[in-house]
mmCIF file of C-alpha atoms in Angstrom:
data_model
loop_
_atom_site.group_PDB
_atom_site.id
_atom_site.type_symbol
_atom_site.label_atom_id
_atom_site.label_comp_id
_atom_site.label_asym_id
_atom_site.label_seq_id
_atom_site.Cartn_x
_atom_site.Cartn_y
_atom_site.Cartn_z
ATOM 1 C CA UNK A 1 -4.920 16.413 22.141
ATOM 2 C CA UNK A 2 -6.400 18.889 19.980
ATOM 3 C CA UNK A 3 -7.353 17.729 16.310
ATOM 4 C CA UNK A 4 -4.927 17.824 13.561
ATOM 5 C CA UNK A 5 -6.466 19.249 10.610
ATOM 6 C CA UNK A 6 -4.474 18.945 7.365
ATOM 7 C CA UNK A 7 -5.742 18.853 3.383
ATOM 8 C CA UNK A 8 -4.048 16.387 0.786
ATOM 9 C CA UNK A 9 -5.374 13.982 -2.268
ATOM 10 C CA UNK A 10 -7.504 11.402 -0.763
ATOM 11 C CA UNK A 11 -4.722 9.119 -2.349
ATOM 12 C CA UNK A 12 -1.182 9.385 -3.646
ATOM 13 C CA UNK A 13 -0.678 9.541 -7.820
ATOM 14 C CA UNK A 14 1.768 8.557 -9.743
ATOM 15 C CA UNK A 15 4.975 7.538 -8.628
ATOM 16 C CA UNK A 16 4.812 7.739 -5.400
ATOM 17 C CA UNK A 17 1.362 5.714 -5.921
ATOM 18 C CA UNK A 18 2.824 2.867 -7.937
ATOM 19 C CA UNK A 19 5.861 2.824 -4.914
ATOM 20 C CA UNK A 20 3.383 2.237 -2.377
ATOM 21 C CA UNK A 21 1.460 -0.412 -4.309
ATOM 22 C CA UNK A 22 4.585 -2.361 -5.163
ATOM 23 C CA UNK A 23 5.675 -2.291 -1.220
ATOM 24 C CA UNK A 24 2.406 -2.993 0.394
ATOM 25 C CA UNK A 25 2.158 -6.495 -2.478
ATOM 26 C CA UNK A 26 5.935 -7.284 -2.359
ATOM 27 C CA UNK A 27 7.444 -6.127 0.704
ATOM 28 C CA UNK A 28 4.689 -6.010 3.474
ATOM 29 C CA UNK A 29 3.231 -9.484 2.144
ATOM 30 C CA UNK A 30 5.982 -11.180 2.465
ATOM 31 C CA UNK A 31 4.051 -14.727 1.482
ATOM 32 C CA UNK A 32 3.503 -13.144 -1.688
ATOM 33 C CA UNK A 33 6.905 -12.101 -2.089
ATOM 34 C CA UNK A 34 8.213 -16.131 -1.338
ATOM 35 C CA UNK A 35 5.597 -17.743 -3.560
ATOM 36 C CA UNK A 36 6.939 -14.874 -6.306
ATOM 37 C CA UNK A 37 10.245 -16.103 -5.905
ATOM 38 C CA UNK A 38 9.903 -19.568 -5.855
ATOM 39 C CA UNK A 39 9.581 -20.561 -9.467
ATOM 40 C CA UNK A 40 12.741 -18.590 -10.067
ATOM 41 C CA UNK A 41 14.438 -20.535 -7.303
ATOM 42 C CA UNK A 42 13.229 -23.646 -9.032
ATOM 43 C CA UNK A 43 14.318 -22.979 -12.691
ATOM 44 C CA UNK A 44 17.522 -21.736 -11.390
ATOM 45 C CA UNK A 45 18.265 -25.388 -9.675
ATOM 46 C CA UNK A 46 16.867 -26.938 -12.394
ATOM 47 C CA UNK A 47 19.103 -25.077 -15.076
ATOM 48 C CA UNK A 48 21.945 -25.818 -12.490
ATOM 49 C CA UNK A 49 21.340 -29.636 -12.353
ATOM 50 C CA UNK A 50 19.177 -30.692 -15.458
ATOM 51 C CA UNK A 51 21.128 -32.539 -18.103
ATOM 52 C CA UNK A 52 18.169 -32.230 -20.582
ATOM 53 C CA UNK A 53 19.052 -29.255 -23.181
ATOM 54 C CA UNK A 54 15.572 -28.810 -24.868
ATOM 55 C CA UNK A 55 14.009 -27.417 -21.735
ATOM 56 C CA UNK A 56 16.530 -24.307 -20.988
ATOM 57 C CA UNK A 57 13.770 -22.240 -22.553
ATOM 58 C CA UNK A 58 11.499 -23.379 -19.859
ATOM 59 C CA UNK A 59 13.992 -23.166 -16.927
ATOM 60 C CA UNK A 60 14.838 -19.573 -18.347
ATOM 61 C CA UNK A 61 11.148 -18.728 -18.347
ATOM 62 C CA UNK A 62 10.840 -20.249 -14.457
ATOM 63 C CA UNK A 63 14.091 -17.909 -13.613
ATOM 64 C CA UNK A 64 12.304 -14.520 -15.384
ATOM 65 C CA UNK A 65 9.154 -15.107 -13.924
ATOM 66 C CA UNK A 66 9.251 -12.573 -10.717
ATOM 67 C CA UNK A 67 10.671 -9.814 -13.267
ATOM 68 C CA UNK A 68 7.742 -10.954 -15.636
ATOM 69 C CA UNK A 69 5.371 -10.489 -12.598
ATOM 70 C CA UNK A 70 5.826 -7.145 -11.325
ATOM 71 C CA UNK A 71 6.476 -5.710 -14.240
ATOM 72 C CA UNK A 72 2.813 -7.451 -15.085
ATOM 73 C CA UNK A 73 1.514 -5.358 -12.033
ATOM 74 C CA UNK A 74 3.362 -2.174 -12.871
ATOM 75 C CA UNK A 75 1.491 -2.101 -16.509
ATOM 76 C CA UNK A 76 -2.175 -3.015 -14.073
ATOM 77 C CA UNK A 77 -1.202 0.087 -11.159
ATOM 78 C CA UNK A 78 -0.395 2.374 -15.041
ATOM 79 C CA UNK A 79 -3.747 0.805 -16.548
ATOM 80 C CA UNK A 80 -5.697 2.103 -13.030
ATOM 81 C CA UNK A 81 -3.662 5.514 -12.772
ATOM 82 C CA UNK A 82 -5.504 6.486 -15.675
ATOM 83 C CA UNK A 83 -9.172 5.247 -15.353
ATOM 84 C CA UNK A 84 -9.313 6.069 -11.919
ATOM 85 C CA UNK A 85 -12.475 7.795 -10.284
ATOM 86 C CA UNK A 86 -12.273 11.590 -9.414
ATOM 87 C CA UNK A 87 -13.323 10.219 -5.528
ATOM 88 C CA UNK A 88 -9.608 8.983 -5.090
ATOM 89 C CA UNK A 89 -8.097 11.947 -6.590
ATOM 90 C CA UNK A 90 -10.889 14.697 -4.936
ATOM 91 C CA UNK A 91 -8.866 16.919 -1.937
ATOM 92 C CA UNK A 92 -9.763 15.762 1.534
ATOM 93 C CA UNK A 93 -9.604 17.100 4.217
ATOM 94 C CA UNK A 94 -8.359 14.737 6.958
ATOM 95 C CA UNK A 95 -9.276 15.480 10.319
ATOM 96 C CA UNK A 96 -7.670 13.007 13.130
ATOM 97 C CA UNK A 97 -9.665 13.117 16.245
ATOM 98 C CA UNK A 98 -10.037 11.401 19.957
ATOM 99 C CA UNK A 99 -12.210 8.746 18.384
ATOM 100 C CA UNK A 100 -11.356 8.516 14.812
ATOM 101 C CA UNK A 101 -10.286 10.523 10.942
ATOM 102 C CA UNK A 102 -13.090 11.867 9.737
ATOM 103 C CA UNK A 103 -12.354 12.447 5.974
ATOM 104 C CA UNK A 104 -14.405 15.304 4.163
ATOM 105 C CA UNK A 105 -14.292 15.663 0.627
ATOM 106 C CA UNK A 106 -16.167 18.357 -0.143
ATOM 107 C CA UNK A 107 -16.293 18.532 -3.796
ATOM 108 C CA UNK A 108 -18.223 15.344 -4.171
ATOM 109 C CA UNK A 109 -20.272 15.352 -0.983
ATOM 110 C CA UNK A 110 -18.505 12.702 0.102
ATOM 111 C CA UNK A 111 -17.853 12.119 4.710
ATOM 112 C CA UNK A 112 -16.118 9.092 6.004
ATOM 113 C CA UNK A 113 -15.933 8.290 9.178
ATOM 114 C CA UNK A 114 -13.000 5.714 10.722
ATOM 115 C CA UNK A 115 -13.109 4.841 14.343
ATOM 116 C CA UNK A 116 -9.106 3.256 15.517
ATOM 117 C CA UNK A 117 -11.492 -0.264 15.860
ATOM 118 C CA UNK A 118 -11.531 0.058 12.176
ATOM 119 C CA UNK A 119 -8.094 -0.477 12.182
ATOM 120 C CA UNK A 120 -5.437 -3.364 13.670
ATOM 121 C CA UNK A 121 -1.874 -1.757 12.498
ATOM 122 C CA UNK A 122 -0.190 1.506 12.045
ATOM 123 C CA UNK A 123 2.782 0.973 9.392
ATOM 124 C CA UNK A 124 5.194 3.948 8.704
ATOM 125 C CA UNK A 125 6.023 3.947 5.315
ATOM 126 C CA UNK A 126 8.818 6.792 3.648
ATOM 127 C CA UNK A 127 6.272 9.026 2.568
ATOM 128 C CA UNK A 128 2.550 7.884 4.365
ATOM 129 C CA UNK A 129 0.858 6.787 7.196
ATOM 130 C CA UNK A 130 -0.527 3.852 6.441
ATOM 131 C CA UNK A 131 -3.346 2.197 8.706
ATOM 132 C CA UNK A 132 -4.357 -1.142 8.129
ATOM 133 C CA UNK A 133 -7.436 -3.564 9.262
ATOM 134 C CA UNK A 134 -5.493 -6.759 9.428
ATOM 135 C CA UNK A 135 -3.723 -7.188 6.160
ATOM 136 C CA UNK A 136 -6.291 -5.033 4.099
ATOM 137 C CA UNK A 137 -4.181 -1.059 3.894
ATOM 138 C CA UNK A 138 -7.633 1.161 4.882
ATOM 139 C CA UNK A 139 -5.929 3.989 4.566
ATOM 140 C CA UNK A 140 -3.604 6.386 3.870
ATOM 141 C CA UNK A 141 -1.888 10.004 5.113
ATOM 142 C CA UNK A 142 0.447 11.955 3.077
ATOM 143 C CA UNK A 143 3.217 12.768 5.809
ATOM 144 C CA UNK A 144 3.744 16.024 2.842
ATOM 145 C CA UNK A 145 0.483 17.413 4.039
ATOM 146 C CA UNK A 146 1.356 17.481 7.546
ATOM 147 C CA UNK A 147 2.867 20.801 8.173
ATOM 148 C CA UNK A 148 1.521 21.946 11.608
ATOM 149 C CA UNK A 149 2.485 18.925 13.501
ATOM 150 C CA UNK A 150 5.375 16.457 12.768
ATOM 151 C CA UNK A 151 4.329 13.212 11.120
ATOM 152 C CA UNK A 152 6.099 11.234 14.122
ATOM 153 C CA UNK A 153 3.623 12.495 16.321
ATOM 154 C CA UNK A 154 0.783 11.993 14.266
ATOM 155 C CA UNK A 155 1.722 8.511 13.944
ATOM 156 C CA UNK A 156 2.509 7.642 17.529
ATOM 157 C CA UNK A 157 -0.782 9.515 18.227
ATOM 158 C CA UNK A 158 -3.016 7.056 16.264
ATOM 159 C CA UNK A 159 -0.292 3.906 17.543
ATOM 160 C CA UNK A 160 -1.841 4.951 21.035
ATOM 161 C CA UNK A 161 -5.096 4.815 20.096
ATOM 162 C CA UNK A 162 -4.980 1.857 18.089
ATOM 163 C CA UNK A 163 -3.122 -0.199 20.160
ATOM 164 C CA UNK A 164 -4.920 0.893 23.644
ATOM 165 C CA UNK A 165 -6.605 -2.297 23.624
#
């Protein structure tokens, strides 16, 4: 297959970035999701079974814990977006080759080569193709920038290389 080349910002921004971070933290990471929901379940149980009325505010706080946790995380994402480095927002040229993915950010004179051994999994997420190294999100490929070839073909090509082992 010929090299697949497309140009896009190195990392997503705005609402897409927030959506990606929330998905990666809570939906993709099942153990974190469960640990976030446990205090709420415990609070609901105590609220329903307890006869001690002065502890009701504590039960309500426990029930609201997941909402507070998510809102705090969204606030951190928004703060991060305000102080992002130029390397994250720079336009990058992605070249998908037989031996890996080359990322060129010429305006910053940065070049990164990811070999297929650097990834353990590929995930097709709504607007992006996500490449993981175990549980760490290593690379985000925007589907909207893939104009010459369909994103599903790119995903399948990457999957063949990663799962070839």
